[in-house]
mmCIF file of C-alpha atoms in Angstrom:
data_model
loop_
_atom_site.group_PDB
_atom_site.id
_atom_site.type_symbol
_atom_site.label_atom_id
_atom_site.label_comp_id
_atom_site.label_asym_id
_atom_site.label_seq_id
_atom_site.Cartn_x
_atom_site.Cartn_y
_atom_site.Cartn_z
ATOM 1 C CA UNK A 1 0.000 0.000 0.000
ATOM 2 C CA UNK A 2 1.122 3.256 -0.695
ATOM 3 C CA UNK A 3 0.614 6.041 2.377
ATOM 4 C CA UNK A 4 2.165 8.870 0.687
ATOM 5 C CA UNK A 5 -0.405 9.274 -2.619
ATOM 6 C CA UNK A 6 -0.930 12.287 -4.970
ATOM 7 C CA UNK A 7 -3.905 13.480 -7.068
ATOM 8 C CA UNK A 8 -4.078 14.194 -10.470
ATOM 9 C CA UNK A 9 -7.631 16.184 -11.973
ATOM 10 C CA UNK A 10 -8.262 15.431 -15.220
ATOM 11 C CA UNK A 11 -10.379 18.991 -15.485
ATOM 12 C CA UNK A 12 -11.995 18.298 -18.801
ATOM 13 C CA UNK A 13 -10.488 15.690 -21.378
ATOM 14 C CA UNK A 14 -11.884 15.594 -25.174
ATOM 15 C CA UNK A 15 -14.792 14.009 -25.378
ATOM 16 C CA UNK A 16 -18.234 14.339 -25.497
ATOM 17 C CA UNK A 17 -18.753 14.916 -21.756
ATOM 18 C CA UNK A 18 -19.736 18.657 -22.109
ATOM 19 C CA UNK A 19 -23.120 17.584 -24.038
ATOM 20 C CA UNK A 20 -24.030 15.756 -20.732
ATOM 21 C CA UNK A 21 -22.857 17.648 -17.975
ATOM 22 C CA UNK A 22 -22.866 21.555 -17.537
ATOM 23 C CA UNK A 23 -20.011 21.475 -15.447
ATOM 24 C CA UNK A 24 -17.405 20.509 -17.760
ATOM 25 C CA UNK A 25 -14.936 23.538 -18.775
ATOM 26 C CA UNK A 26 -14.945 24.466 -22.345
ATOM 27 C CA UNK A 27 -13.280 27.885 -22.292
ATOM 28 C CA UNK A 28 -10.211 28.625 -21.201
ATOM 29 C CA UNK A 29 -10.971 30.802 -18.721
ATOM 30 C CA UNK A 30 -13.403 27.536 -17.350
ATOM 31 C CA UNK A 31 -10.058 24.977 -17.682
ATOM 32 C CA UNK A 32 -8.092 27.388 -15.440
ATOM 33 C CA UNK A 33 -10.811 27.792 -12.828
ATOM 34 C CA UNK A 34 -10.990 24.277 -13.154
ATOM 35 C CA UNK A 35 -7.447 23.676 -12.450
ATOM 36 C CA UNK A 36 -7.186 26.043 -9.746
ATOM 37 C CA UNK A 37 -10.671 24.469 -7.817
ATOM 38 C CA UNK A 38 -8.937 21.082 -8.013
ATOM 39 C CA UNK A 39 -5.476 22.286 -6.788
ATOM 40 C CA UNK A 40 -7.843 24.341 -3.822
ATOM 41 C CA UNK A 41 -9.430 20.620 -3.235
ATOM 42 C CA UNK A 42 -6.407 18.641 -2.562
ATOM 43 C CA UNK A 43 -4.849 17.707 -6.293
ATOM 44 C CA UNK A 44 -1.067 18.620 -6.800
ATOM 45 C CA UNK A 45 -2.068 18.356 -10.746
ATOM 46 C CA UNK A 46 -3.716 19.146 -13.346
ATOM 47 C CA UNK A 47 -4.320 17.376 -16.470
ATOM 48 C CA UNK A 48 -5.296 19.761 -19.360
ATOM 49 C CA UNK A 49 -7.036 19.064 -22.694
ATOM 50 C CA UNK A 50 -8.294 22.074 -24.350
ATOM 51 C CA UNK A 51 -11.571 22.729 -26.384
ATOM 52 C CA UNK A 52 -12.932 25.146 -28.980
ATOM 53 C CA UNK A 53 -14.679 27.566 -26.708
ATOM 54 C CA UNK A 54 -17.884 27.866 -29.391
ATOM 55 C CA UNK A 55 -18.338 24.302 -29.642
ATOM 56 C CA UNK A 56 -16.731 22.584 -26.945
ATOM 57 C CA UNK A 57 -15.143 20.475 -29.975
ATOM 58 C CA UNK A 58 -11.506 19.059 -28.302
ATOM 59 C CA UNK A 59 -8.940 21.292 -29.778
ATOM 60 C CA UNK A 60 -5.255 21.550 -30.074
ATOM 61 C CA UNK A 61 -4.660 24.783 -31.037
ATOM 62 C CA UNK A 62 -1.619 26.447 -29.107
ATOM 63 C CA UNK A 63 -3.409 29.821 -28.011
ATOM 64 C CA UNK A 64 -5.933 28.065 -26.090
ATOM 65 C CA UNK A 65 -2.987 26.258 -24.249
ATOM 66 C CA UNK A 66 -1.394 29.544 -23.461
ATOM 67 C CA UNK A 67 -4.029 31.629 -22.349
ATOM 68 C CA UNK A 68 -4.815 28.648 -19.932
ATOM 69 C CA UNK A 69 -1.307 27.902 -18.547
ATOM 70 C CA UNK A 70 -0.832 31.771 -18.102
ATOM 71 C CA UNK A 71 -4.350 32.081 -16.248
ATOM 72 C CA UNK A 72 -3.297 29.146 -13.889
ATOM 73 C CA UNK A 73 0.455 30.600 -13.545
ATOM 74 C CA UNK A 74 -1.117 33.913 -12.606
ATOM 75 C CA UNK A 75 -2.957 32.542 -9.766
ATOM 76 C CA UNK A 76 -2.021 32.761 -6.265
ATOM 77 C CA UNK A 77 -3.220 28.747 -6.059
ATOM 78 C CA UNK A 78 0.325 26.347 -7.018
ATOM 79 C CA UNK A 79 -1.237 23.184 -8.700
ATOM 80 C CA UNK A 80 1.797 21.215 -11.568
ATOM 81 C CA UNK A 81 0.061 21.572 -14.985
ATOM 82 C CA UNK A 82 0.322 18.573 -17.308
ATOM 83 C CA UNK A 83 -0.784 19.477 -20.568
ATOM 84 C CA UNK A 84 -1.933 16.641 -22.867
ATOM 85 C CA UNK A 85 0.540 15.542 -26.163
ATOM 86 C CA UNK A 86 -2.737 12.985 -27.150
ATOM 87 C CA UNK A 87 -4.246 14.971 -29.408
ATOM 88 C CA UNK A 88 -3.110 14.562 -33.466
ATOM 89 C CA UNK A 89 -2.675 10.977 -33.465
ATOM 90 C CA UNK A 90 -6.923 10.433 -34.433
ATOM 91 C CA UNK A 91 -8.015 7.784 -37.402
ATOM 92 C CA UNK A 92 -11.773 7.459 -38.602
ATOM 93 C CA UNK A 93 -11.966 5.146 -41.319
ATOM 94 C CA UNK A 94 -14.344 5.854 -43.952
ATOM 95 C CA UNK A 95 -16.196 2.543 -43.203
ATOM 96 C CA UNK A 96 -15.949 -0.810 -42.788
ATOM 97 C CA UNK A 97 -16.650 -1.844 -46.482
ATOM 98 C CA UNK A 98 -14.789 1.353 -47.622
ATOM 99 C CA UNK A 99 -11.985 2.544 -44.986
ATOM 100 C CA UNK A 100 -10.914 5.075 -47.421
ATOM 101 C CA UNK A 101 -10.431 7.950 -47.698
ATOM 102 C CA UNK A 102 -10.359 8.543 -43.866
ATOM 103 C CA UNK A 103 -13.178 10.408 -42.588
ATOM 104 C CA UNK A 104 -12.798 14.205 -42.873
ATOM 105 C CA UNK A 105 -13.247 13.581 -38.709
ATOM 106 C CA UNK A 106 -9.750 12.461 -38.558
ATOM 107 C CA UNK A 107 -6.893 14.541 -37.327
ATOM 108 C CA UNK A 108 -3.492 13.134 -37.707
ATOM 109 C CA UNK A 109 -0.670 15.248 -37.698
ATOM 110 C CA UNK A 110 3.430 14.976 -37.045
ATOM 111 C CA UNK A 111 5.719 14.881 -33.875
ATOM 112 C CA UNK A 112 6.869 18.052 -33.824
ATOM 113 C CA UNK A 113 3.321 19.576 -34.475
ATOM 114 C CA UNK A 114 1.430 17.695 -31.652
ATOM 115 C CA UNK A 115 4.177 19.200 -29.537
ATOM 116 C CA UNK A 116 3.985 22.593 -30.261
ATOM 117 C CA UNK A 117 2.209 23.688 -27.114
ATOM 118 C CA UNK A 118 4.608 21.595 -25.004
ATOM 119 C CA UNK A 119 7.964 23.405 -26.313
ATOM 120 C CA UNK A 120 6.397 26.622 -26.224
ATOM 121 C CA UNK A 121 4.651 26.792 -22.971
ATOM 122 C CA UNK A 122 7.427 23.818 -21.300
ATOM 123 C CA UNK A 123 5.014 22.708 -18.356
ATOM 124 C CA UNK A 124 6.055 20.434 -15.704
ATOM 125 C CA UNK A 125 4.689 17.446 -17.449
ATOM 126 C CA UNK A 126 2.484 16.420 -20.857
ATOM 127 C CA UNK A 127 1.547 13.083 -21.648
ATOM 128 C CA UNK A 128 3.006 10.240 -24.350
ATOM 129 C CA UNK A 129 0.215 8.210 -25.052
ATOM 130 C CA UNK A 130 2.376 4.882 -25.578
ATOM 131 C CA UNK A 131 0.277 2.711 -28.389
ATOM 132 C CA UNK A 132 -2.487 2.743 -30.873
ATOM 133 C CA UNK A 133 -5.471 1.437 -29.600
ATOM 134 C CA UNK A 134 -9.143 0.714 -31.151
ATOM 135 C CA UNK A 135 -11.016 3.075 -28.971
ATOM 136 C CA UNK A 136 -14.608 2.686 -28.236
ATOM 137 C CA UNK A 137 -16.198 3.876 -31.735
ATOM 138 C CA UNK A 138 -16.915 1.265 -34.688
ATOM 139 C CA UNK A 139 -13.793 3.092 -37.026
ATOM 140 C CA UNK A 140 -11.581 5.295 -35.295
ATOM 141 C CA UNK A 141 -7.866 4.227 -33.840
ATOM 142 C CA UNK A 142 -6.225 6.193 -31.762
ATOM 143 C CA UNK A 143 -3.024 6.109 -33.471
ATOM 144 C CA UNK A 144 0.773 6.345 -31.609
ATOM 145 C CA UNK A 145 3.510 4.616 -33.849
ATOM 146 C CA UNK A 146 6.682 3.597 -31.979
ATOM 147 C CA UNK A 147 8.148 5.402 -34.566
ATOM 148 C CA UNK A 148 6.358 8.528 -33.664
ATOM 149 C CA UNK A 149 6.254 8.029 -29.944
ATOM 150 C CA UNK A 150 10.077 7.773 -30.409
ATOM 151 C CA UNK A 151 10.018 11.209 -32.146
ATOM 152 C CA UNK A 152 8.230 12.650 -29.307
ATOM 153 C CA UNK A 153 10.139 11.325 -26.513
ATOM 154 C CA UNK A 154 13.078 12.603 -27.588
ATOM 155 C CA UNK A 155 11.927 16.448 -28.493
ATOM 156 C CA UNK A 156 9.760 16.083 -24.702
ATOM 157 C CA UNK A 157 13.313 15.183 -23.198
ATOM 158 C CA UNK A 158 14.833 17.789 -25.201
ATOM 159 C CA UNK A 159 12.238 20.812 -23.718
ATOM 160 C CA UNK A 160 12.991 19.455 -20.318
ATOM 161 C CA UNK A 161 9.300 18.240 -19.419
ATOM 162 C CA UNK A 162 8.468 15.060 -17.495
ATOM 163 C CA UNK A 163 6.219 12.665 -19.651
ATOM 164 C CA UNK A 164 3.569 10.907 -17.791
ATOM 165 C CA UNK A 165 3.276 7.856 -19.953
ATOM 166 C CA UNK A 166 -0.268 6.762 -20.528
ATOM 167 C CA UNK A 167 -0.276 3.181 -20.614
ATOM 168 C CA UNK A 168 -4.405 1.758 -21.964
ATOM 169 C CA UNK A 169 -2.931 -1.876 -22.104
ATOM 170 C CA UNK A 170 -0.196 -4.534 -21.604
ATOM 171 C CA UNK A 171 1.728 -4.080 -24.683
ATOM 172 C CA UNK A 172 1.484 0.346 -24.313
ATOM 173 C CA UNK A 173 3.736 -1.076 -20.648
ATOM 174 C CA UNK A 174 6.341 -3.382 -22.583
ATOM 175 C CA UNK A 175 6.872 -0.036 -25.396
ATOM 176 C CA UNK A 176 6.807 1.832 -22.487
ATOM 177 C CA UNK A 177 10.001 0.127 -21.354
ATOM 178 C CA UNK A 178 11.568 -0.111 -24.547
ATOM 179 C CA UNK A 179 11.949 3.923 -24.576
ATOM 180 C CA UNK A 180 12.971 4.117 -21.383
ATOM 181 C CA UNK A 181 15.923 1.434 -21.958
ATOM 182 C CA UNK A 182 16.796 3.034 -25.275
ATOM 183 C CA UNK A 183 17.403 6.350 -23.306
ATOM 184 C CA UNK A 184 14.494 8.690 -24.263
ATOM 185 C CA UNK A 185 12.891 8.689 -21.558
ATOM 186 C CA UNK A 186 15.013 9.722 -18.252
ATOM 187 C CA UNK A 187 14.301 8.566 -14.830
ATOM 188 C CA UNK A 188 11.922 9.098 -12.598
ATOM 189 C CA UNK A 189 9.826 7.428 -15.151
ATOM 190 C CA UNK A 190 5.969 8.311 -14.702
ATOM 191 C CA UNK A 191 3.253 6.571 -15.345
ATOM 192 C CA UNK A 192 -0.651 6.525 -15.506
ATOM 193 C CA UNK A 193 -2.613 3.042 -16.233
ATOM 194 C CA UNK A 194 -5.674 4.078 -18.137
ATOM 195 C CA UNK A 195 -8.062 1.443 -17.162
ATOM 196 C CA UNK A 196 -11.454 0.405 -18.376
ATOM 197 C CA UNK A 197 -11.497 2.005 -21.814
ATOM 198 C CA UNK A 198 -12.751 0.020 -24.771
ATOM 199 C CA UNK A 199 -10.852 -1.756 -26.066
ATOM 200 C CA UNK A 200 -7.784 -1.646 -23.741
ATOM 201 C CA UNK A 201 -7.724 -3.264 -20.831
ATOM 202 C CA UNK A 202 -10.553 -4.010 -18.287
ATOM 203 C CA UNK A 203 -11.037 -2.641 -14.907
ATOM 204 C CA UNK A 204 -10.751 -5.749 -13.316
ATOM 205 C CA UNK A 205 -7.789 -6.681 -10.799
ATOM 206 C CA UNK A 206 -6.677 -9.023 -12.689
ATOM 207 C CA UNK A 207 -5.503 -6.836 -15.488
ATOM 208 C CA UNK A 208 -4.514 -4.176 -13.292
ATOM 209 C CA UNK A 209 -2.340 -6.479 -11.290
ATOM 210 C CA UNK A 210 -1.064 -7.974 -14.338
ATOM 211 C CA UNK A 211 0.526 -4.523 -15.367
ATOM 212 C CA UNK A 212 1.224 -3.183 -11.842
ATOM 213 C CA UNK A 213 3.081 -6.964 -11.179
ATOM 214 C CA UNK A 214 4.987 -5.571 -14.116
ATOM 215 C CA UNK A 215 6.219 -2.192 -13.586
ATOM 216 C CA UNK A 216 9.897 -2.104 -13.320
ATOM 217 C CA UNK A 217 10.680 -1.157 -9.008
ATOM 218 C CA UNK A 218 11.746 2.426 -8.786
ATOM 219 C CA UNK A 219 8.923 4.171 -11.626
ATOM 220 C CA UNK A 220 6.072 6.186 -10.127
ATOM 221 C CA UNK A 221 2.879 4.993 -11.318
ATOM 222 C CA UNK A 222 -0.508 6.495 -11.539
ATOM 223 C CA UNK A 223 -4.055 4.732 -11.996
ATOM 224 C CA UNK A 224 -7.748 5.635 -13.264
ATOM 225 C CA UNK A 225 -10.968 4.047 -14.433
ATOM 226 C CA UNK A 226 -13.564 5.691 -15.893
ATOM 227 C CA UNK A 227 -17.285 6.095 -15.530
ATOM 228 C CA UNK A 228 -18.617 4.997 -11.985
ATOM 229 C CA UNK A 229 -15.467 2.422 -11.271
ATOM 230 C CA UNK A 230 -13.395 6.332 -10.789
ATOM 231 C CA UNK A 231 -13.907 6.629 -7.346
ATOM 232 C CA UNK A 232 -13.197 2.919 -6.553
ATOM 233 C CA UNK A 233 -10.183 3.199 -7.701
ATOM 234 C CA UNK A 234 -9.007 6.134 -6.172
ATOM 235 C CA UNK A 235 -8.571 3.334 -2.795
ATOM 236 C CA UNK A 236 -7.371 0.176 -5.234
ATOM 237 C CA UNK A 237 -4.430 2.417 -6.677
ATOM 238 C CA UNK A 238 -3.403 3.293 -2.866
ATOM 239 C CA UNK A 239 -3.677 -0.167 -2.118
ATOM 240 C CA UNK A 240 -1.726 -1.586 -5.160
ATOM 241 C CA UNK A 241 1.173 1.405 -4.676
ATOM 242 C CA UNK A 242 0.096 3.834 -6.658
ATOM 243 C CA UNK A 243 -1.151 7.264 -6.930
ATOM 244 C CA UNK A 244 -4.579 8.862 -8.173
ATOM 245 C CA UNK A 245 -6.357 10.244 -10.817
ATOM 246 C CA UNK A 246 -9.739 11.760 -10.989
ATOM 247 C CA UNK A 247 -11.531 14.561 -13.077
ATOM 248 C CA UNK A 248 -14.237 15.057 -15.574
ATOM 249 C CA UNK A 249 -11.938 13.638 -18.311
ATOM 250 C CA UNK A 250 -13.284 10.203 -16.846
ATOM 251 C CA UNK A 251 -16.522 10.581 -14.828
ATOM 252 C CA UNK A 252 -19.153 13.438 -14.453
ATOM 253 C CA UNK A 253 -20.747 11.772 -11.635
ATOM 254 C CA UNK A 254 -20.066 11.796 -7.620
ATOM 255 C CA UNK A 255 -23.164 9.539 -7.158
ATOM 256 C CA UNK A 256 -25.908 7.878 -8.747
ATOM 257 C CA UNK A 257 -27.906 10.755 -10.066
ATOM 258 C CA UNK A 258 -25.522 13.821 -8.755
ATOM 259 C CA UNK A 259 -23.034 15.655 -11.317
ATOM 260 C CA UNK A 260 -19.940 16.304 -9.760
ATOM 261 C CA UNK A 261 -17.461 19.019 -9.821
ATOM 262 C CA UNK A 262 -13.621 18.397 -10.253
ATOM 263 C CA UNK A 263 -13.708 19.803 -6.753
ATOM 264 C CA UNK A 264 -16.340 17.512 -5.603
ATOM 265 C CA UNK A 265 -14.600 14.099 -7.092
ATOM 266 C CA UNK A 266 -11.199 15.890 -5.624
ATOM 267 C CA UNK A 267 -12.419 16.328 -2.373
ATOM 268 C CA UNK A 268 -14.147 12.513 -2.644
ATOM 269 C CA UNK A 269 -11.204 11.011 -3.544
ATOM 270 C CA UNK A 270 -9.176 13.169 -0.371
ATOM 271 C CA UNK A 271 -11.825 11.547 2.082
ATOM 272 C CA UNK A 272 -11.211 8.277 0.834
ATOM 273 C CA UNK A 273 -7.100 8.193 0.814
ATOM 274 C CA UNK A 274 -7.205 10.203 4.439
ATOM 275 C CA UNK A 275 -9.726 7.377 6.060
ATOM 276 C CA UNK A 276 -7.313 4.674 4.600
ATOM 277 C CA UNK A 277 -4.712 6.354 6.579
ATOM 278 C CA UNK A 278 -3.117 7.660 3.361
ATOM 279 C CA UNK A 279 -1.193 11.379 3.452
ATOM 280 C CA UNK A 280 -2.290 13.538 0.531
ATOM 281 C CA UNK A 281 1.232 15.290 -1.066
ATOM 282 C CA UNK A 282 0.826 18.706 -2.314
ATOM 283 C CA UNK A 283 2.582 20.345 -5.467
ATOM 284 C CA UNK A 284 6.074 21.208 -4.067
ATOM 285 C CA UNK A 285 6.424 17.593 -2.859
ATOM 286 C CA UNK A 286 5.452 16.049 -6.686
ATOM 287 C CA UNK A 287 8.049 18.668 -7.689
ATOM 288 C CA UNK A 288 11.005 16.977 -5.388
ATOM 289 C CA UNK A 289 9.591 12.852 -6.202
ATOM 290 C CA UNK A 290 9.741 13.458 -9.605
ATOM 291 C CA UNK A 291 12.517 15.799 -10.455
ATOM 292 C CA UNK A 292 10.284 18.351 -11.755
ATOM 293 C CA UNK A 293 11.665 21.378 -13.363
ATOM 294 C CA UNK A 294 8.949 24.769 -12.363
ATOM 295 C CA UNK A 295 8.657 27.266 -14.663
#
């Protein structure tokens, strides 16, 4: 069991979670607040997607980024920002009878242009989502080459930002270690297990134990499910070693019929790791565990 735990907000992800709940950020000025309610609630980070603010469409355009990072930086409230490095890597097939041409919905772009927030606005962390994955809908891939994941790990090392490696399934964990022993990826390595996401891997124990069983001893490792397993695992990844993520990237609810706040599923989350005897670390003590560098 791990006593000493962190929490990471996811504050509002790219899906289509704004249609159902009202309290998901779309604008920038709603991601910051976001950020800085969850920091106010007991997270020491923030995960940040960003979204057009007319149609709450995800979005990966680098202004949005900035005006967000510069709102939270601004604020007397210290939370670590992790911007996401997901987006650009999306595949709809035409169809199943006719996969091409891909579906005008796709967006799939190059390293260096899925990075361009990262290098410009060098947060503490962004994410390397390590594998392709069929994800949920009947034709789109989420699409990470080793190829390009190699590309970005190196220009992420370059900057001087942490990745947090988002692992959706056994073989993302066995890539995962093939960058780190190839040198791209430097120590303390990071790590978030994205659990219960079709089609990666279930959020059952088994197949969390089966990756955790297989983390090499020494990385820091993260763990989320989605939907209403989120705040059940906010006491399995204490108990299996790990640290905690919650957020409206995963889950809009606290309870059966109650939409949550990222403050409310921070706070939740808080009570449960404090009545397990757990100690909640703040921001500056993420910064010294892993080797953070603040701008």
């Amino acid at each position: 069991m791990n006593r000493d735990v962190f929490i990471t907000c996811a504050v509002t992800g790219s899906g289509q979670s704004h249609t159902k709940s009202h309290f998901v950020p779309i604008t920038p000025a709603q991601i910051a607040d976001a950020c800085i309610e969850a920091a106010k609630a007991g997270a020491a980070i923030a995960h940040v997607h960003v979204r057009d603010p007319k149609t709450g469409a995800p979005a990966r355009d680098p202004a949005l980024y900035r005006e967000v990072v510069e709102r939270v930086r601004a604020a007397d409230t210290d939370v670590v920002l992790n911007l996401t490095a997901g987006m650009g890597g999306d595949i709809v097939l035409g169809s199943a009878e006719a996969p091409l041409p891909l579906s005008p919905q796709s967006d799939l772009v190059g390293a260096t242009e899925r990075l361009i927030h990262v290098e410009e606005l060098l947060p503490e962390i962004c994410t390397l989502d390590c594998g392709t994955m069929n994800f949920a809908e009947a034709d789109y891939v989420m699409t990470n080459t080793p190829g390009t994941l190699r590309a970005m790990a190196k220009r992420i090392q370059a900057a001087g930002v942490r990745p947090e490696i988002e692992v959706f399934d056994t073989g993302h964990l066995w890539l995962a270690k093939a960058l780190v022993d190839e040198g791209l990826i430097d120590d303390p390595v990071m790590i978030q297990l994205c659990m219960g996401i079709p089609y990666g891997a279930p959020a059952d124990l088994n197949s969390l134990m089966a990756m955790v069983n297989n983390i090499p001893r020494g990385w820091t490792y993260s763990m989320f499910s989605i939907g209403r397993m989120q705040l059940p695992y906010v006491a399995q990844a204490a108990l299996a070693g790990g640290h905690v993520r919650v957020g409206l990237e995963d889950n809009i609810w606290l309870e059966k019929g109650v939409l949550a706040r990222n403050g409310d599923l921070v706070e939740r989350a808080a009570t449960i790791l404090t009545t397990m005897g757990c100690r909640i670390l703040g921001p500056q003590e993420v910064r010294e565990k892993l080797r953070l560098r603040r701008r």
